Amino acid sequence: MKHTDISKVLKESDLLGKKITVCGWVRTFRESSSVCFLELADGTSFTKLQIVIDKSKISLDAECTRLGASIAATGEVVKAFKGEGVELNAENIVLLGKCPPEYPIQKKRTTLEFLRGIPHLRLRTNTFNAVFKVRSVAAQAVHRYFHERGYYYVNTPIITAREMFRVTTALWNEQTASEEEYFKNDFFGQRAGLSVSGQLEGEVAAMAFSKIYTFGPSFRAEKSNTTRHLSEFWHIEPEVAFAELPDIIEIAEDMIKYLIRAVLNECPDEMTFFDSFMEKGLKEKLNHVLNSDFEVCDYTKAIDILKAAKTDFRFPAEWGSDLQTEHEKYLTEEVFKKPVFVTNYPKKIKSFYMKQNPDGKTVAATDLLVPGIGEIIGCSEREADYDKLVAAMKERGMKLDSYEQYLDLRRFGSVPHSGFGLGFERFVMYVTGVENIRDVTLFPRWVGNVM
Ligand code: 4AD
Ligand code: MG
């Protein structure tokens, strides 16, 4: 159908006085004795287009006035009668699709919780339009950021030989004597699962191209039924050769600021909306983040701060245990009031691949914590020394033969290198003020839910 996007109609002044056709869904309808006003949304812009219908010229099919009905409207673009902007003086309105009154999205404000039950329709609301605009702009900015800096974009496998979520074509057969035998007859002839991270394969690529990143889905089978965990989330993972921990921290901070700037610049209407309805002071918060250096705080110092805090934590902070959400909140919201890189965690609570520090107790790892959410980035310098890596794997009882290729990277021209993983949904929550990760995902998956 020949038509013009509403975003274009609202933006381009050379359309004034021209006759055009717009298509979309009816958002509001009101009428006086002589005129009808219909707000039309096609999703291409946050602002809707007002269609003005002169009752003496057009007899409007009542079906065209129902909330949610889809129509095509043809007419002249004119200066808005009230306020700034433009509207369309309709000459013809065609019904594309009827929408009966049981359409669940009605004018009165519905709750996010209610909308979660209708994921196939909730995208037609202002809130979800704005969330997905920001998400899309941020995703484009991720690619731009790395592309402008010469990173290779690589796609790491989604199906791997590890992990919890099993990939199989075989029906369960109780007669098989062992797991091994069961998987032998399966599609890949061995156990296969959905990747939790592209990092290990990303390291392979970084050992050839120096700077790479991946941006794809990761799968976690944790049974965490929280507002910040999904079973399927999107993961941005750069891996950089010749980078040590301070270098990768610098890259992470620079990238986060770049993404925030992109969202503020490219989504002004959406960010004003979030500032008013989702998190008061959101834009100021983000501008403050842009203008300040992120804090870097050693884990050991963080534990000291938490121990000295006059707050009753549910889990007292102890050196050697992981930071709880309440600790992360305290550090970012009460102490530093900005994003914080907590560095040098105890090796016992972190992964085998992290570079072991000379103290023998900690690893060169960092989590980036932000107010309101907690961890959005997991990051580390990687252990580049073959013997130390093998020792860390043996300590954890890992099977070395499953990691032969990974270990080869340490045999053939090993170099210092570092990388991180940014949870894309958590980033979107941070910049929009949306408090539940299920509201920044088209079809969220979590334990017990695969709608
Ligand atoms: O801290 P994580 O587990 O780190 C890794 O996977 C590393 N291999 C990354 C790397 O160094 N390349 O995950 C990284 C980030 C977390 O900080 C969080 O933002 C996000 O991924 N994340 C989740 N997001 C939503 N739901 C979940 N279940 C998540 N688990 C991790
Ligand atoms: Mg982590």
Tab-separated table of C-alpha atoms and ligand atoms in Angstrom:
chain	number	residue	atom	x	y	z
A	1	MET	CA	0.000	0.000	0.000
A	2	LYS	CA	1.379	3.421	-0.849
A	3	HIS	CA	1.407	5.398	2.376
A	4	THR	CA	3.573	7.672	4.510
A	5	ASP	CA	4.948	6.817	7.961
A	6	ILE	CA	3.433	8.982	10.662
A	7	SER	CA	6.951	9.753	11.965
A	8	LYS	CA	7.700	11.299	8.592
A	9	VAL	CA	4.480	13.317	8.517
A	10	LEU	CA	5.258	14.771	11.928
A	11	LYS	CA	8.876	15.559	11.127
A	12	GLU	CA	9.014	16.767	7.555
A	13	SER	CA	7.703	20.253	6.958
A	14	ASP	CA	7.759	19.858	3.161
A	15	LEU	CA	4.723	17.598	3.476
A	16	LEU	CA	2.626	20.607	4.615
A	17	GLY	CA	-0.153	21.199	2.108
A	18	LYS	CA	0.425	17.837	0.407
A	19	LYS	CA	-2.134	15.106	0.043
A	20	ILE	CA	-0.980	11.840	1.582
A	21	THR	CA	-2.236	8.543	2.988
A	22	VAL	CA	-1.367	7.296	6.447
A	23	CYS	CA	-2.196	3.908	7.928
A	24	GLY	CA	-2.410	2.841	11.536
A	25	TRP	CA	-4.484	1.874	14.545
A	26	VAL	CA	-7.041	4.149	16.198
A	27	ARG	CA	-5.864	5.256	19.641
A	28	THR	CA	-8.535	7.761	20.627
A	29	PHE	CA	-11.719	9.083	19.174
A	30	ARG	CA	-13.847	12.076	20.123
A	31	GLU	CA	-16.427	14.146	18.318
A	32	SER	CA	-18.366	17.396	18.456
A	33	SER	CA	-21.482	18.224	16.500
A	34	SER	CA	-19.568	19.045	13.317
A	35	VAL	CA	-16.100	17.449	13.600
A	36	CYS	CA	-14.521	14.167	14.695
A	37	PHE	CA	-10.960	13.793	15.970
A	38	LEU	CA	-9.169	10.537	15.674
A	39	GLU	CA	-5.663	9.898	16.981
A	40	LEU	CA	-3.821	7.460	14.788
A	41	ALA	CA	-0.675	5.505	15.700
A	42	ASP	CA	1.385	3.411	13.331
A	43	GLY	CA	4.184	2.775	15.820
A	44	THR	CA	6.808	4.658	13.815
A	45	SER	CA	6.750	7.536	16.269
A	46	PHE	CA	5.866	8.074	19.895
A	47	THR	CA	3.606	10.981	18.995
A	48	LYS	CA	0.376	10.136	17.224
A	49	LEU	CA	-1.170	11.938	14.302
A	50	GLN	CA	-4.485	13.698	14.727
A	51	ILE	CA	-6.934	13.046	11.921
A	52	VAL	CA	-9.646	15.695	11.585
A	53	ILE	CA	-12.907	14.645	9.980
A	54	ASP	CA	-15.439	17.210	8.832
A	55	LYS	CA	-18.764	15.454	9.321
A	56	SER	CA	-20.404	17.473	6.547
A	57	LYS	CA	-17.881	16.087	4.038
A	58	ILE	CA	-17.326	12.499	5.146
A	59	SER	CA	-19.740	10.019	6.577
A	60	LEU	CA	-17.581	7.945	8.832
A	61	ASP	CA	-18.166	4.201	9.260
A	62	ALA	CA	-18.639	3.694	13.020
A	63	GLU	CA	-16.205	0.764	12.865
A	64	CYS	CA	-13.428	3.249	12.024
A	65	THR	CA	-13.873	4.980	15.364
A	66	ARG	CA	-13.319	1.940	17.622
A	67	LEU	CA	-10.134	1.782	19.691
A	68	GLY	CA	-7.712	-0.603	18.039
A	69	ALA	CA	-9.388	-0.580	14.611
A	70	SER	CA	-6.984	-0.242	11.704
A	71	ILE	CA	-7.621	2.334	9.009
A	72	ALA	CA	-6.069	4.153	6.092
A	73	ALA	CA	-6.704	7.905	6.048
A	74	THR	CA	-6.097	10.133	3.052
A	75	GLY	CA	-6.073	13.907	3.216
A	76	GLU	CA	-4.108	17.119	3.351
A	77	VAL	CA	-1.349	17.757	5.921
A	78	VAL	CA	-2.135	21.073	7.627
A	79	LYS	CA	-0.766	23.072	10.562
A	80	ALA	CA	-2.405	21.907	13.784
A	81	PHE	CA	-5.392	24.024	14.776
A	82	LYS	CA	-4.180	24.002	18.388
A	83	GLY	CA	-0.552	23.956	19.481
A	84	GLU	CA	2.432	23.103	17.348
A	85	GLY	CA	2.789	20.388	14.776
A	86	VAL	CA	0.552	19.125	12.033
A	87	GLU	CA	-2.659	17.202	11.564
A	88	LEU	CA	-4.417	15.551	8.672
A	89	ASN	CA	-7.624	16.955	7.207
A	90	ALA	CA	-9.261	13.733	6.098
A	91	GLU	CA	-10.841	13.392	2.688
A	92	ASN	CA	-11.289	9.670	2.788
A	93	ILE	CA	-11.088	6.993	5.456
A	94	VAL	CA	-10.967	3.283	4.685
A	95	LEU	CA	-11.453	0.576	7.283
A	96	LEU	CA	-8.666	-2.023	7.120
A	97	GLY	CA	-9.571	-4.168	10.127
A	98	LYS	CA	-12.421	-4.022	12.620
A	99	CYS	CA	-11.732	-4.127	16.345
A	100	PRO	CA	-14.538	-5.326	18.605
A	101	PRO	CA	-15.157	-3.801	22.056
A	102	GLU	CA	-13.509	-6.709	23.890
A	103	TYR	CA	-10.129	-5.390	22.668
A	104	PRO	CA	-8.273	-5.520	25.975
A	105	ILE	CA	-6.311	-2.293	25.618
A	106	GLN	CA	-8.715	0.461	26.513
A	107	LYS	CA	-8.062	4.137	27.109
A	108	LYS	CA	-7.761	4.108	30.875
A	109	ARG	CA	-4.237	3.379	32.088
A	110	THR	CA	-3.723	-0.331	32.488
A	111	THR	CA	-1.005	-1.815	34.670
A	112	LEU	CA	2.201	-3.343	33.357
A	113	GLU	CA	1.244	-6.499	35.185
A	114	PHE	CA	-2.047	-6.753	33.310
A	115	LEU	CA	-0.262	-6.090	30.023
A	116	ARG	CA	2.211	-8.909	30.755
A	117	GLY	CA	-0.701	-11.281	30.248
A	118	ILE	CA	-1.235	-10.029	26.670
A	119	PRO	CA	2.291	-9.872	25.231
A	120	HIS	CA	0.912	-10.004	21.681
A	121	LEU	CA	-1.065	-6.788	22.150
A	122	ARG	CA	0.826	-4.790	24.757
A	123	LEU	CA	3.297	-3.459	22.170
A	124	ARG	CA	0.523	-1.170	20.917
A	125	THR	CA	0.655	0.934	24.080
A	126	ASN	CA	2.748	4.081	24.562
A	127	THR	CA	4.952	2.446	27.168
A	128	PHE	CA	5.932	-0.517	25.031
A	129	ASN	CA	6.314	1.612	21.941
A	130	ALA	CA	8.827	3.711	23.856
A	131	VAL	CA	10.643	0.730	25.408
A	132	PHE	CA	11.144	-0.963	22.068
A	133	LYS	CA	12.230	2.220	20.353
A	134	VAL	CA	14.925	2.675	22.998
A	135	ARG	CA	15.868	-0.990	22.751
A	136	SER	CA	16.211	-0.779	18.987
A	137	VAL	CA	18.209	2.462	19.078
A	138	ALA	CA	20.511	1.020	21.758
A	139	ALA	CA	21.085	-2.151	19.723
A	140	GLN	CA	22.048	-0.119	16.659
A	141	ALA	CA	24.360	1.969	18.842
A	142	VAL	CA	26.094	-1.180	20.139
A	143	HIS	CA	26.991	-2.181	16.603
A	144	ARG	CA	28.018	1.362	15.714
A	145	TYR	CA	30.215	1.688	18.791
A	146	PHE	CA	32.237	-1.421	18.016
A	147	HIS	CA	32.241	-0.955	14.256
A	148	GLU	CA	33.601	2.589	14.574
A	149	ARG	CA	36.445	1.223	16.678
A	150	GLY	CA	37.452	-1.578	14.329
A	151	TYR	CA	36.013	-4.567	16.176
A	152	TYR	CA	34.983	-7.635	14.191
A	153	TYR	CA	31.386	-8.645	14.838
A	154	VAL	CA	31.384	-12.425	15.196
A	155	ASN	CA	28.516	-14.829	15.788
A	156	THR	CA	29.332	-17.494	18.325
A	157	PRO	CA	27.379	-20.757	18.385
A	158	ILE	CA	24.093	-20.946	20.217
A	159	ILE	CA	24.272	-24.713	20.441
A	160	THR	CA	27.322	-25.859	22.395
A	161	ALA	CA	28.543	-29.092	23.916
A	162	ARG	CA	28.066	-27.751	27.424
A	163	GLU	CA	25.285	-26.203	29.436
A	164	MET	CA	21.985	-26.845	31.118
A	165	PHE	CA	19.304	-26.381	28.513
A	166	ARG	CA	19.511	-29.524	26.473
A	167	VAL	CA	19.197	-29.519	22.690
A	168	THR	CA	17.870	-32.839	21.505
A	169	THR	CA	15.733	-34.552	18.889
A	170	ALA	CA	15.583	-37.804	20.801
A	171	LEU	CA	12.609	-38.804	22.864
A	172	TRP	CA	13.505	-39.883	26.343
A	173	ASN	CA	14.128	-43.584	26.417
A	174	GLU	CA	14.262	-45.051	29.851
A	175	GLN	CA	15.817	-48.210	28.494
A	176	THR	CA	19.182	-46.555	27.763
A	177	ALA	CA	21.769	-47.817	30.165
A	178	SER	CA	23.639	-44.528	30.609
A	179	GLU	CA	23.466	-40.859	29.732
A	180	GLU	CA	26.324	-41.354	27.310
A	181	GLU	CA	24.491	-44.059	25.421
A	182	TYR	CA	21.358	-41.924	25.305
A	183	PHE	CA	23.201	-38.986	23.771
A	184	LYS	CA	25.124	-41.225	21.366
A	185	ASN	CA	21.922	-41.848	19.453
A	186	ASP	CA	20.916	-38.212	19.571
A	187	PHE	CA	21.249	-35.682	16.746
A	188	PHE	CA	24.829	-34.613	17.476
A	189	GLY	CA	25.938	-37.965	18.855
A	190	GLN	CA	26.791	-36.273	22.125
A	191	ARG	CA	25.243	-34.025	24.708
A	192	ALA	CA	24.369	-30.558	23.366
A	193	GLY	CA	22.927	-27.487	25.036
A	194	LEU	CA	22.128	-23.797	24.629
A	195	SER	CA	25.031	-21.445	25.210
A	196	VAL	CA	25.161	-19.383	28.405
A	197	SER	CA	27.752	-17.038	26.882
A	198	GLY	CA	29.714	-16.600	23.675
A	199	GLN	CA	32.847	-15.795	25.613
A	200	LEU	CA	34.899	-18.948	25.112
A	201	GLU	CA	34.383	-18.880	21.348
A	202	GLY	CA	34.794	-15.084	21.431
A	203	GLU	CA	38.248	-15.596	22.914
A	204	VAL	CA	39.110	-17.848	19.967
A	205	ALA	CA	38.196	-15.032	17.572
A	206	ALA	CA	40.024	-12.371	19.614
A	207	MET	CA	43.207	-14.448	19.421
A	208	ALA	CA	43.045	-13.919	15.654
A	209	PHE	CA	41.356	-10.552	15.103
A	210	SER	CA	42.414	-8.762	18.332
A	211	LYS	CA	39.094	-6.997	18.903
A	212	ILE	CA	35.767	-8.754	18.533
A	213	TYR	CA	32.315	-8.603	19.975
A	214	THR	CA	29.263	-10.794	19.910
A	215	PHE	CA	25.679	-9.716	20.355
A	216	GLY	CA	23.307	-12.603	20.641
A	217	PRO	CA	21.076	-14.612	22.915
A	218	SER	CA	22.342	-16.438	26.000
A	219	PHE	CA	20.372	-19.003	27.946
A	220	ARG	CA	20.370	-19.551	31.679
A	221	ALA	CA	18.534	-22.341	33.447
A	222	GLU	CA	18.686	-20.675	36.859
A	223	LYS	CA	15.423	-20.926	38.708
A	224	SER	CA	15.558	-17.238	39.614
A	225	ASN	CA	12.086	-15.809	39.544
A	226	THR	CA	13.172	-12.182	39.918
A	227	THR	CA	12.630	-8.856	38.182
A	228	ARG	CA	16.130	-9.012	36.652
A	229	HIS	CA	16.516	-12.593	35.449
A	230	LEU	CA	15.348	-14.197	32.222
A	231	SER	CA	16.020	-17.684	30.885
A	232	GLU	CA	16.771	-16.164	27.487
A	233	PHE	CA	18.465	-12.782	27.336
A	234	TRP	CA	20.573	-10.814	24.861
A	235	HIS	CA	24.207	-10.552	25.617
A	236	ILE	CA	26.838	-8.128	24.331
A	237	GLU	CA	30.307	-9.608	24.741
A	238	PRO	CA	33.451	-7.880	23.515
A	239	GLU	CA	36.777	-9.680	23.833
A	240	VAL	CA	39.965	-7.704	23.450
A	241	ALA	CA	43.531	-8.982	23.009
A	242	PHE	CA	46.388	-7.133	24.736
A	243	ALA	CA	43.909	-5.599	27.194
A	244	GLU	CA	44.400	-5.926	30.937
A	245	LEU	CA	41.718	-5.309	33.552
A	246	PRO	CA	42.082	-1.481	33.675
A	247	ASP	CA	41.913	-1.350	29.859
A	248	ILE	CA	38.695	-3.332	29.637
A	249	ILE	CA	37.160	-1.274	32.449
A	250	GLU	CA	37.875	1.843	30.392
A	251	ILE	CA	36.220	0.278	27.339
A	252	ALA	CA	33.151	-0.788	29.325
A	253	GLU	CA	32.644	2.701	30.786
A	254	ASP	CA	33.144	4.339	27.402
A	255	MET	CA	30.665	1.983	25.736
A	256	ILE	CA	27.979	2.460	28.397
A	257	LYS	CA	28.282	6.250	28.049
A	258	TYR	CA	28.140	6.006	24.267
A	259	LEU	CA	24.934	3.965	24.467
A	260	ILE	CA	23.333	6.363	26.956
A	261	ARG	CA	24.205	9.320	24.742
A	262	ALA	CA	22.709	7.598	21.705
A	263	VAL	CA	19.454	6.891	23.523
A	264	LEU	CA	19.159	10.452	24.891
A	265	ASN	CA	19.863	11.964	21.466
A	266	GLU	CA	17.780	9.659	19.339
A	267	CYS	CA	14.788	9.069	21.615
A	268	PRO	CA	13.930	12.492	23.083
A	269	ASP	CA	10.146	11.957	23.233
A	270	GLU	CA	10.457	8.495	24.685
A	271	MET	CA	12.971	9.592	27.334
A	272	THR	CA	10.744	12.500	28.367
A	273	PHE	CA	7.887	10.028	28.725
A	274	PHE	CA	9.981	7.697	30.920
A	275	ASP	CA	11.153	10.656	32.960
A	276	SER	CA	7.528	11.598	33.698
A	277	PHE	CA	5.904	8.185	34.102
A	278	MET	CA	8.565	5.586	34.906
A	279	GLU	CA	11.361	7.186	36.929
A	280	LYS	CA	11.247	10.808	38.010
A	281	GLY	CA	14.612	12.466	37.368
A	282	LEU	CA	15.711	9.763	34.912
A	283	LYS	CA	17.227	12.154	32.381
A	284	GLU	CA	19.080	14.029	35.086
A	285	LYS	CA	20.412	10.731	36.439
A	286	LEU	CA	21.694	9.720	33.012
A	287	ASN	CA	23.247	13.112	32.354
A	288	HIS	CA	24.970	12.906	35.717
A	289	VAL	CA	26.326	9.482	34.715
A	290	LEU	CA	27.620	10.925	31.446
A	291	ASN	CA	29.417	13.691	33.285
A	292	SER	CA	31.048	11.661	36.024
A	293	ASP	CA	33.704	8.984	36.223
A	294	PHE	CA	32.445	5.591	37.275
A	295	GLU	CA	33.735	4.510	40.661
A	296	VAL	CA	36.254	1.675	40.883
A	297	CYS	CA	36.165	-0.060	44.265
A	298	ASP	CA	38.128	-3.102	45.331
A	299	TYR	CA	35.954	-5.980	46.568
A	300	THR	CA	37.853	-6.061	49.862
A	301	LYS	CA	37.164	-2.357	50.395
A	302	ALA	CA	33.508	-2.880	49.445
A	303	ILE	CA	33.213	-5.552	52.155
A	304	ASP	CA	34.748	-3.144	54.680
A	305	ILE	CA	32.230	-0.457	53.693
A	306	LEU	CA	29.348	-2.914	54.029
A	307	LYS	CA	30.547	-4.156	57.403
A	308	ALA	CA	30.771	-0.597	58.699
A	309	ALA	CA	27.300	0.272	57.345
A	310	LYS	CA	24.610	1.103	59.853
A	311	THR	CA	22.108	-0.920	57.820
A	312	ASP	CA	20.663	-4.257	58.891
A	313	PHE	CA	21.378	-6.491	55.932
A	314	ARG	CA	19.447	-9.732	55.653
A	315	PHE	CA	22.736	-11.394	54.696
A	316	PRO	CA	25.691	-9.890	56.572
A	317	ALA	CA	28.582	-9.118	54.215
A	318	GLU	CA	31.573	-11.419	54.688
A	319	TRP	CA	34.856	-11.517	52.807
A	320	GLY	CA	34.643	-14.553	50.550
A	321	SER	CA	30.940	-14.508	49.817
A	322	ASP	CA	29.229	-12.986	46.808
A	323	LEU	CA	27.576	-9.584	47.075
A	324	GLN	CA	23.822	-9.852	47.554
A	325	THR	CA	21.387	-7.553	45.770
A	326	GLU	CA	20.944	-5.573	49.018
A	327	HIS	CA	24.725	-5.039	49.182
A	328	GLU	CA	24.906	-3.954	45.558
A	329	LYS	CA	22.049	-1.530	46.155
A	330	TYR	CA	23.701	-0.082	49.220
A	331	LEU	CA	27.006	0.488	47.435
A	332	THR	CA	25.516	2.117	44.331
A	333	GLU	CA	22.541	3.936	45.848
A	334	GLU	CA	23.746	4.962	49.306
A	335	VAL	CA	27.530	5.160	49.078
A	336	PHE	CA	28.631	6.082	45.565
A	337	LYS	CA	25.329	7.168	43.949
A	338	LYS	CA	26.627	6.203	40.520
A	339	PRO	CA	27.860	3.140	38.615
A	340	VAL	CA	30.599	1.230	40.422
A	341	PHE	CA	33.099	-1.331	39.177
A	342	VAL	CA	33.762	-3.708	42.051
A	343	THR	CA	37.121	-5.345	41.312
A	344	ASN	CA	39.269	-8.270	42.427
A	345	TYR	CA	36.725	-10.721	43.761
A	346	PRO	CA	37.715	-13.821	45.729
A	347	LYS	CA	38.627	-16.522	43.233
A	348	LYS	CA	36.369	-19.083	44.962
A	349	ILE	CA	33.178	-17.277	43.929
A	350	LYS	CA	34.258	-16.528	40.352
A	351	SER	CA	34.874	-18.503	37.151
A	352	PHE	CA	37.837	-20.705	36.293
A	353	TYR	CA	38.937	-18.549	33.346
A	354	MET	CA	39.623	-15.364	35.310
A	355	LYS	CA	43.197	-14.175	35.724
A	356	GLN	CA	44.587	-15.110	39.100
A	357	ASN	CA	46.043	-12.218	41.045
A	358	PRO	CA	49.486	-12.502	42.677
A	359	ASP	CA	47.868	-12.571	46.150
A	360	GLY	CA	46.676	-16.128	45.404
A	361	LYS	CA	43.214	-15.290	46.777
A	362	THR	CA	41.550	-13.003	44.252
A	363	VAL	CA	41.023	-12.765	40.493
A	364	ALA	CA	41.206	-9.796	38.109
A	365	ALA	CA	37.445	-9.666	37.650
A	366	THR	CA	34.942	-6.878	37.978
A	367	ASP	CA	31.189	-6.468	38.016
A	368	LEU	CA	29.668	-3.151	37.022
A	369	LEU	CA	26.889	-2.307	39.454
A	370	VAL	CA	24.360	0.446	38.774
A	371	PRO	CA	21.784	2.087	41.054
A	372	GLY	CA	18.343	0.501	40.855
A	373	ILE	CA	19.442	-2.741	39.233
A	374	GLY	CA	22.760	-4.004	40.544
A	375	GLU	CA	25.025	-5.965	38.222
A	376	ILE	CA	24.744	-5.123	34.535
A	377	ILE	CA	28.223	-6.209	33.429
A	378	GLY	CA	30.350	-9.205	34.359
A	379	CYS	CA	33.960	-8.654	33.273
A	380	SER	CA	37.446	-10.043	33.704
A	381	GLU	CA	40.942	-10.288	32.450
A	382	ARG	CA	41.364	-13.899	31.325
A	383	GLU	CA	43.983	-16.276	32.668
A	384	ALA	CA	46.525	-16.413	29.858
A	385	ASP	CA	48.969	-18.776	31.551
A	386	TYR	CA	48.471	-22.424	30.559
A	387	ASP	CA	49.602	-23.972	33.838
A	388	LYS	CA	47.615	-21.621	36.035
A	389	LEU	CA	44.485	-22.157	33.953
A	390	VAL	CA	44.850	-25.939	34.122
A	391	ALA	CA	45.346	-25.729	37.881
A	392	ALA	CA	42.173	-23.627	38.281
A	393	MET	CA	40.200	-26.112	36.191
A	394	LYS	CA	41.480	-29.092	38.149
A	395	GLU	CA	40.610	-27.358	41.426
A	396	ARG	CA	37.051	-27.158	40.153
A	397	GLY	CA	36.984	-30.773	39.020
A	398	MET	CA	36.503	-29.806	35.364
A	399	LYS	CA	37.151	-32.255	32.517
A	400	LEU	CA	40.180	-30.881	30.694
A	401	ASP	CA	39.518	-32.788	27.478
A	402	SER	CA	36.301	-30.819	26.865
A	403	TYR	CA	38.379	-27.627	26.813
A	404	GLU	CA	41.263	-28.695	24.602
A	405	GLN	CA	40.768	-25.908	22.084
A	406	TYR	CA	40.374	-23.298	24.812
A	407	LEU	CA	43.628	-24.483	26.377
A	408	ASP	CA	45.358	-24.431	22.985
A	409	LEU	CA	44.884	-20.652	22.960
A	410	ARG	CA	47.272	-20.614	25.923
A	411	ARG	CA	49.758	-22.909	24.152
A	412	PHE	CA	49.978	-21.146	20.812
A	413	GLY	CA	50.924	-17.495	21.235
A	414	SER	CA	49.008	-16.698	24.391
A	415	VAL	CA	48.506	-12.988	25.125
A	416	PRO	CA	46.918	-10.993	27.932
A	417	HIS	CA	43.284	-10.412	27.050
A	418	SER	CA	40.048	-9.324	28.648
A	419	GLY	CA	36.363	-9.142	27.950
A	420	PHE	CA	32.977	-8.526	29.426
A	421	GLY	CA	29.318	-9.379	29.101
A	422	LEU	CA	26.625	-6.716	29.231
A	423	GLY	CA	23.079	-7.949	29.771
A	424	PHE	CA	21.199	-5.990	27.131
A	425	GLU	CA	17.818	-6.125	28.876
A	426	ARG	CA	19.351	-4.877	32.110
A	427	PHE	CA	20.865	-1.979	30.218
A	428	VAL	CA	17.464	-1.146	28.700
A	429	MET	CA	15.915	-1.246	32.184
A	430	TYR	CA	18.594	1.109	33.432
A	431	VAL	CA	18.042	3.741	30.766
A	432	THR	CA	14.241	3.568	30.721
A	433	GLY	CA	13.574	3.178	34.440
A	434	VAL	CA	11.453	0.082	33.734
A	435	GLU	CA	11.661	-2.037	36.863
A	436	ASN	CA	10.844	-5.486	35.546
A	437	ILE	CA	13.012	-7.205	32.949
A	438	ARG	CA	9.891	-8.905	31.569
A	439	ASP	CA	8.713	-5.493	30.379
A	440	VAL	CA	11.709	-4.846	28.132
A	441	THR	CA	11.474	-8.189	26.300
A	442	LEU	CA	9.016	-9.096	23.537
A	443	PHE	CA	8.224	-12.562	24.828
A	444	PRO	CA	10.018	-13.048	28.137
A	445	ARG	CA	10.964	-16.555	29.202
A	446	TRP	CA	11.539	-17.487	32.819
A	447	VAL	CA	11.244	-20.592	34.919
A	448	GLY	CA	7.836	-22.145	34.283
A	449	ASN	CA	6.961	-19.636	31.557
A	450	VAL	CA	7.387	-20.004	27.844
A	451	MET	CA	4.307	-18.266	26.469
B	1	4AD	O1	28.123	-12.209	34.737
B	1	4AD	P1	27.816	-13.114	33.600
B	1	4AD	O2	27.301	-14.468	33.900
B	1	4AD	O3	29.151	-13.188	32.746
B	1	4AD	C1	29.382	-13.982	31.668
B	1	4AD	O4	28.576	-14.701	31.139
B	1	4AD	C2	30.737	-13.780	31.076
B	1	4AD	N1	31.043	-14.940	30.238
B	1	4AD	C3	30.724	-12.506	30.270
B	1	4AD	C4	32.026	-12.227	29.586
B	1	4AD	O5	32.991	-11.956	30.269
B	1	4AD	N2	32.072	-12.298	28.280
B	1	4AD	O6	26.767	-12.410	32.629
B	1	4AD	C5	27.039	-11.139	32.090
B	1	4AD	C6	25.832	-10.231	32.210
B	1	4AD	C7	25.390	-9.958	33.641
B	1	4AD	O7	26.142	-8.922	34.213
B	1	4AD	C8	23.946	-9.564	33.436
B	1	4AD	O8	23.831	-8.220	33.004
B	1	4AD	C9	23.531	-10.448	32.284
B	1	4AD	O9	24.705	-10.854	31.611
B	1	4AD	N3	22.811	-11.637	32.771
B	1	4AD	C10	21.470	-11.786	32.728
B	1	4AD	N4	20.509	-10.978	32.253
B	1	4AD	C11	19.231	-11.428	32.347
B	1	4AD	N5	18.883	-12.634	32.861
B	1	4AD	C12	19.830	-13.472	33.347
B	1	4AD	N6	19.478	-14.662	33.830
B	1	4AD	C13	21.196	-13.055	33.285
B	1	4AD	N7	22.360	-13.618	33.640
B	1	4AD	C14	23.318	-12.745	33.326
B	2	MG	MG	27.949	-12.103	36.783
